[in-house]
XYZ file of C-alpha atoms in Angstrom:
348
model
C -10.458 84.733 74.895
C -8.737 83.337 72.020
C -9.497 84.813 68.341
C -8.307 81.399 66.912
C -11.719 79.717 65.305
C -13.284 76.670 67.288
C -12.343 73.276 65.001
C -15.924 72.009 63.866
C -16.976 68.760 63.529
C -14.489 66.182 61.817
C -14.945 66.191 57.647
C -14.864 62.613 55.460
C -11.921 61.173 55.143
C -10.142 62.656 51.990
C -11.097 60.341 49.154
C -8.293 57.630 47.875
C -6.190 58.205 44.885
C -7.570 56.265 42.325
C -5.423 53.255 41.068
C -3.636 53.150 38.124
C -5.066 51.425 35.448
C -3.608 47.980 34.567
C -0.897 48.404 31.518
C -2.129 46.864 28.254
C -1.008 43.190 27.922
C -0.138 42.565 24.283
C -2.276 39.276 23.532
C -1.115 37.727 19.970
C -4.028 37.287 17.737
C -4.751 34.783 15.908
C -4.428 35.099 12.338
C -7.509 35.035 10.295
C -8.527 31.539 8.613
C -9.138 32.686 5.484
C -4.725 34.107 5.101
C -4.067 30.216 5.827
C -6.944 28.761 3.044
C -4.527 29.851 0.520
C -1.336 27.908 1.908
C -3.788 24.553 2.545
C -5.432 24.761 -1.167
C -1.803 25.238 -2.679
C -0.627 22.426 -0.627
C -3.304 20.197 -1.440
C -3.182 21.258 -5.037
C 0.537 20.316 -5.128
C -0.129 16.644 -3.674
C -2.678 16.328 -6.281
C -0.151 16.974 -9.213
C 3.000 15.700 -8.207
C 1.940 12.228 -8.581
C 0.597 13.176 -12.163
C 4.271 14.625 -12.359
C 5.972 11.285 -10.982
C 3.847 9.235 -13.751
C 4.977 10.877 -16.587
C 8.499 10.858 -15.994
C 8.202 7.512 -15.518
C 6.565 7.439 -18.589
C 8.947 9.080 -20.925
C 12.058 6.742 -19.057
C 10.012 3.730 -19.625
C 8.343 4.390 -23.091
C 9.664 1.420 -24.883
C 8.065 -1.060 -22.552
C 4.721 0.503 -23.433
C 5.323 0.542 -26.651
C 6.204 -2.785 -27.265
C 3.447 -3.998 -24.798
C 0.752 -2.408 -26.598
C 2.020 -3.638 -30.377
C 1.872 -6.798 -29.168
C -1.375 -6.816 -27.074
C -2.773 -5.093 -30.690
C -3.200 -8.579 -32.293
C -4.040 -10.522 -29.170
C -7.534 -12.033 -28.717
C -9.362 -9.850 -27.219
C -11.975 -11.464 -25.440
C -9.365 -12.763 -23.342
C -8.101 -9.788 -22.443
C -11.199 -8.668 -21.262
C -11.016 -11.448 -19.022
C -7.759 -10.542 -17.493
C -8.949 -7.082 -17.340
C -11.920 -8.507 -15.115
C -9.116 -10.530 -12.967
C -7.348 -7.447 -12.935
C -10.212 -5.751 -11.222
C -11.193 -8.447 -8.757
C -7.544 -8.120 -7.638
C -8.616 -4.624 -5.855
C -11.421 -6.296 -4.914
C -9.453 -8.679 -2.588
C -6.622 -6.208 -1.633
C -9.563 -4.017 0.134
C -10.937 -7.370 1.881
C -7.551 -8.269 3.186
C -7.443 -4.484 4.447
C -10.612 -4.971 6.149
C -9.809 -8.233 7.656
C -6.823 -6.597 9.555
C -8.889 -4.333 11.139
C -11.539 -4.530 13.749
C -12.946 -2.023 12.924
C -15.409 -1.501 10.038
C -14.509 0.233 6.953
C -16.549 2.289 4.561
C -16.743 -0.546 1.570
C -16.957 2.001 -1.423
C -13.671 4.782 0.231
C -12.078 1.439 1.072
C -12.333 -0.207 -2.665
C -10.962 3.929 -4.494
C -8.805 4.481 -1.939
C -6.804 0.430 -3.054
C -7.503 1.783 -6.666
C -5.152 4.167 -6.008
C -2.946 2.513 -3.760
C -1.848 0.244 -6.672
C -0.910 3.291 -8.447
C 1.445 4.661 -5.480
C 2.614 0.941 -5.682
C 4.223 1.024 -8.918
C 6.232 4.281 -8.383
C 7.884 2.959 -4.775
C 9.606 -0.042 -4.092
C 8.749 -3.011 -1.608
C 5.074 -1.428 -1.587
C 5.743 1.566 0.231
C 3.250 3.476 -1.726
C 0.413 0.883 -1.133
C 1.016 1.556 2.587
C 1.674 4.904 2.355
C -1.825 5.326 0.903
C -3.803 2.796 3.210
C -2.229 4.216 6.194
C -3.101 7.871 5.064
C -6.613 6.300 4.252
C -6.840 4.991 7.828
C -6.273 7.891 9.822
C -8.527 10.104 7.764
C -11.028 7.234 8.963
C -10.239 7.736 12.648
C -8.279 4.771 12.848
C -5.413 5.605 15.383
C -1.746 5.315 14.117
C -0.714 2.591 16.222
C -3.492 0.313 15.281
C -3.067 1.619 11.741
C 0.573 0.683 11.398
C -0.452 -2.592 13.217
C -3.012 -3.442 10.096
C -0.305 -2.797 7.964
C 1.850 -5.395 9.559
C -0.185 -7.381 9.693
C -1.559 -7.295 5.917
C 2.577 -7.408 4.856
C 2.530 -10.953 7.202
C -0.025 -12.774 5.814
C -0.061 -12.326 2.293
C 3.587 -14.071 1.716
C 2.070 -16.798 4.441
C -0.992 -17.061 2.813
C 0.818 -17.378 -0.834
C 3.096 -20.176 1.129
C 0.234 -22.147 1.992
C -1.399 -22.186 -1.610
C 2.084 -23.066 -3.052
C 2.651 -25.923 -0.868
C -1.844 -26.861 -1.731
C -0.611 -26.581 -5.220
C 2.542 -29.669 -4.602
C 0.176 -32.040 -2.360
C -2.392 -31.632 -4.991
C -1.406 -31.358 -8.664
C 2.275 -33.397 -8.034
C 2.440 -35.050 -11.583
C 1.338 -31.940 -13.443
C 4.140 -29.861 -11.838
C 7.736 -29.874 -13.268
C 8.741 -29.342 -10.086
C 12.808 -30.740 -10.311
C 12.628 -27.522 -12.954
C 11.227 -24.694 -11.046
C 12.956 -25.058 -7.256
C 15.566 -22.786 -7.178
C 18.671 -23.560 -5.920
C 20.446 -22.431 -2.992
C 21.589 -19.271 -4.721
C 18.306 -18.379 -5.247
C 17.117 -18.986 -1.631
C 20.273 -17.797 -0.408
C 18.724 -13.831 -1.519
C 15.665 -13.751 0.261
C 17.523 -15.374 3.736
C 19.925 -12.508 3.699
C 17.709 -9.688 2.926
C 15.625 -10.918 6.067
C 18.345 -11.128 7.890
C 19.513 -8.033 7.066
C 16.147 -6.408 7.925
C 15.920 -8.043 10.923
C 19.252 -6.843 12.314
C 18.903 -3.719 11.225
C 15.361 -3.357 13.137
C 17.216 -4.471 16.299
C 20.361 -2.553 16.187
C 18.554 0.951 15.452
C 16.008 -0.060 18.822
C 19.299 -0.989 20.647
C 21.207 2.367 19.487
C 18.030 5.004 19.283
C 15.874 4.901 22.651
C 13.372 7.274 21.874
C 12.585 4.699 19.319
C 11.843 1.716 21.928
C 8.504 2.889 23.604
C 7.044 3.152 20.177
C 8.023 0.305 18.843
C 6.854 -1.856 22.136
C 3.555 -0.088 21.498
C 3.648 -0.634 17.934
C 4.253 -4.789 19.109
C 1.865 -4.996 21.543
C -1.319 -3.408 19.370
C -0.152 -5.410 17.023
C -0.040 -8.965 19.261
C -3.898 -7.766 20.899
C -5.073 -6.478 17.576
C -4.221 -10.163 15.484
C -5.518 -12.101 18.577
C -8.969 -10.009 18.497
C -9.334 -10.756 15.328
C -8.454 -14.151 15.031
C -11.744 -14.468 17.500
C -13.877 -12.766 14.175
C -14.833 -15.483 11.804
C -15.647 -13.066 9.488
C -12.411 -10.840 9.839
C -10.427 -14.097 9.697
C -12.138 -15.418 6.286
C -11.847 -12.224 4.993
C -7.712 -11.676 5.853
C -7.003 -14.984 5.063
C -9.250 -16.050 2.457
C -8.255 -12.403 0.501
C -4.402 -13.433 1.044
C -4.599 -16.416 -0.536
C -7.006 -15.362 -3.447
C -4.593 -12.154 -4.403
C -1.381 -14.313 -6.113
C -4.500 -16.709 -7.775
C -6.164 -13.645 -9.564
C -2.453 -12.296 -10.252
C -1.968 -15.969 -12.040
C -5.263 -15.937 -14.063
C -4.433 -12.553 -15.365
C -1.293 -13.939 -16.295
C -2.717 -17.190 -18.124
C -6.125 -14.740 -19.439
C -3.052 -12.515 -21.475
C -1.287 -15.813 -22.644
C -4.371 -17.377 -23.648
C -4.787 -14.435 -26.110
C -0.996 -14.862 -27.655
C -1.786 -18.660 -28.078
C -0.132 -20.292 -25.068
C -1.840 -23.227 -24.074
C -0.496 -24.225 -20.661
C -3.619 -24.926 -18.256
C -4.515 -22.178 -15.623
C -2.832 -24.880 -12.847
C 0.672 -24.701 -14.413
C 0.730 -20.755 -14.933
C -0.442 -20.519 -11.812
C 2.725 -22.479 -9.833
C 5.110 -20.849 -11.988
C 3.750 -17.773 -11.290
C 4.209 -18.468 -7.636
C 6.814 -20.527 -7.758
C 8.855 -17.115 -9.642
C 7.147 -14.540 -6.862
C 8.523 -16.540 -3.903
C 11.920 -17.115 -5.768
C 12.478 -13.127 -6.530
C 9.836 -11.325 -4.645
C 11.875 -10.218 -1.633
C 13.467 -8.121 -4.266
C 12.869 -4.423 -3.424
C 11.510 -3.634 -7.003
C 8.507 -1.287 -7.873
C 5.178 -3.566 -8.044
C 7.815 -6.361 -8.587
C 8.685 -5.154 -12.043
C 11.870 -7.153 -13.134
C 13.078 -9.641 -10.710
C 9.371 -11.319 -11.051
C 9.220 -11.046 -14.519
C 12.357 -12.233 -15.587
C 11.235 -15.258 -13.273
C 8.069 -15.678 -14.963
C 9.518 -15.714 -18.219
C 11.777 -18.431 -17.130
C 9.702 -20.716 -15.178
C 6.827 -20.237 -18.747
C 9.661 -22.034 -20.906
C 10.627 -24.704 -18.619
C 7.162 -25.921 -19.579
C 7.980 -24.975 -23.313
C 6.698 -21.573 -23.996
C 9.153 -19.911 -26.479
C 10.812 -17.080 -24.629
C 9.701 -14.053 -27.295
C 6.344 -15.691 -26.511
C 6.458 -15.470 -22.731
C 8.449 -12.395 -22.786
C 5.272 -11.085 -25.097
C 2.679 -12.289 -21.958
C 4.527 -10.841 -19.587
C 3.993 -7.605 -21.066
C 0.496 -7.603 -21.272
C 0.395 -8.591 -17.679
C 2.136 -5.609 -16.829
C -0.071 -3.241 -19.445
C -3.197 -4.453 -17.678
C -2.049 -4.305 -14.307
C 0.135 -1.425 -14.041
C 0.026 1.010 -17.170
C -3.794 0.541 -18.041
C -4.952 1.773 -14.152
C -1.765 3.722 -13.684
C -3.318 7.326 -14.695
C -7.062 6.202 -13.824
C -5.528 5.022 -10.347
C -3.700 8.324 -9.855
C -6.747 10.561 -10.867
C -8.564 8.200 -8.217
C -5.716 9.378 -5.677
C -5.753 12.917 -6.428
C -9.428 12.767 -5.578
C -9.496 11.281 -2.968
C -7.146 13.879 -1.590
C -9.331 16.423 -2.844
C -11.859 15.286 -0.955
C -9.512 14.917 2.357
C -10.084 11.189 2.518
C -6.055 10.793 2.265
């Protein structure tokens, strides 16, 4: 008989080793909103000033023009200044109906009217209106409008108003052909001979930098073709097409009658119908120039084309700046408090 003890019944199954725990997986977390407030109210605070900055530099370069405008303007009449103020005022008026007519869709009318207001500000620091779109386009996407169809407004807006200003220049010969001094005020061939060759060059420039950078071509084919369904989809609105075309061709009018309102209060008794064709006639002359608000080029034209029909130059040089007190220095700082806020209020 064997000693060794009898093996009992078989036991569980020794248990499993337990597995090892997962290693800790270092997630990055998100830092808190309130360490990035700071950063986005400095920013925004920043944006606000620097066009205050930007308008009094101008300011102190330009201080002689504002002198001399307002010395003047100080013994003008001044009911009708008030009346080019008014003129002034309606000109906003039709730059945010033209705005609207190059959109489909609707615009809030009150944000739409400010947010021009201060768009003519931005226009008189850059040249060739690249504040006035830099503003409106701003203005557009904080209204959902996407940037394609955005830019394509813009295009659109920059096409029609020299059209539109065209087509009331050539009303203004068919209509009034005895009152005009027209042999006068056509420029010659050196004149037109500017405005060809900056198109030109634009328009060569456009092409070689599609030809040369490719990333740039898909854009720029959407860019076309928003713009080609956008203009044809409107042009199907009666009300979109009154108010893009009818706004075009009312902005260089209200321009004019400021212009006549200012001379009317130094004494100069040309009708509105003669200002008003040698203020266009001078715009389309000079007004491809790349000049803030047209500052310059146009004026020097103005004061020109005002003594063909026998306004003494110190007298039209006078007009010309009121015009440019009422239109530009007047709103300037009311414009830019409009634009800081409406960037206050994230609207830009």
């Amino acid at each position: 008989m064997s000693l060794l003890p009898l093996e009992g019944p078989p036991g569980p199954p020794p248990a499993a080793a337990p597995a090892p725990a997962p290693l800790p997986i270092s997630t990055p977390v998100p830092a808190p909103a309130g360490s990035r407030r700071p950063l986005t109210r400095l920013t925004r605070r920043l944006v606000t000033v620097l066009p205050l900055l930007f308008i009094g530099i101008w300011a102190a370069l330009d201080w002689r023009a504002l002198y001399d405008g307002t010395a003047r303007l100080a013994s003008a009449d001044p009911g009708w200044l008030l009346v080019g103020l008014f003129y002034t005022c309606l000109g906003w008026v039709s730059a945010s109906v033209v705005r609207q007519g190059a959109l489909p869709e609707r615009l809030p009318p009150g944000l739409l009217l400010a947010s021009q207001f201060a768009a003519g500000a931005a226009n008189h620091v850059l040249p060739a209106s690249l504040g006035a779109h830099a503003v409106t386009l701003r203005f557009l996407q904080g209204q959902g409008i996407p940037l394609a169809r955005a830019t394509a407004s813009l295009a659109l807006y920059a096409l029609v108003r020299p059209i539109a200003k065209t087509l009331v220049l050539i009303g203004f010969l068919v209509a009034l052909p005895g009152l005009l001094r027209l042999g006068d005020l056509v420029p010659d061939g050196r004149m037109l001979f500017l405005p060809l060759v900056t198109a030109g060059l634009g328009l060569g420039a456009t092409l070689l930098l599609l030809t040369l950078v490719r990333p740039l071509r898909r854009p720029a084919v959407t860019f076309v073709r928003t713009a080609l369904t956008d203009a044809r989809r409107l042009h199907t609105m009666p009300s979109r097409i009154l108010a893009l075309w009818g706004g075009a061709a009312a902005a260089p009018l209200l321009q004019a009658s400021v212009i006549h309102a200012v001379g009317a209060s130094l004494g100069v008794t040309l009708s509105w119908a003669q200002v008003a064709f040698a203020y266009l006639a001078a715009s389309s002359a000079v007004g491809s120039v790349p000049a803030p608000g047209g500052i310059g080029p146009v004026d020097a034209a103005m004061v020109f084309t005002l003594a063909v029909y026998g306004v003494p130059v110190g007298v039209g040089t006078a007009t010309l700046i009121g015009y440019r007190v009422l239109t530009v220095w007047l709103p300037l700082l009311p414009g830019v408090l409009c634009m800081s806020a409406l960037v206050h209020r994230k609207a830009l």
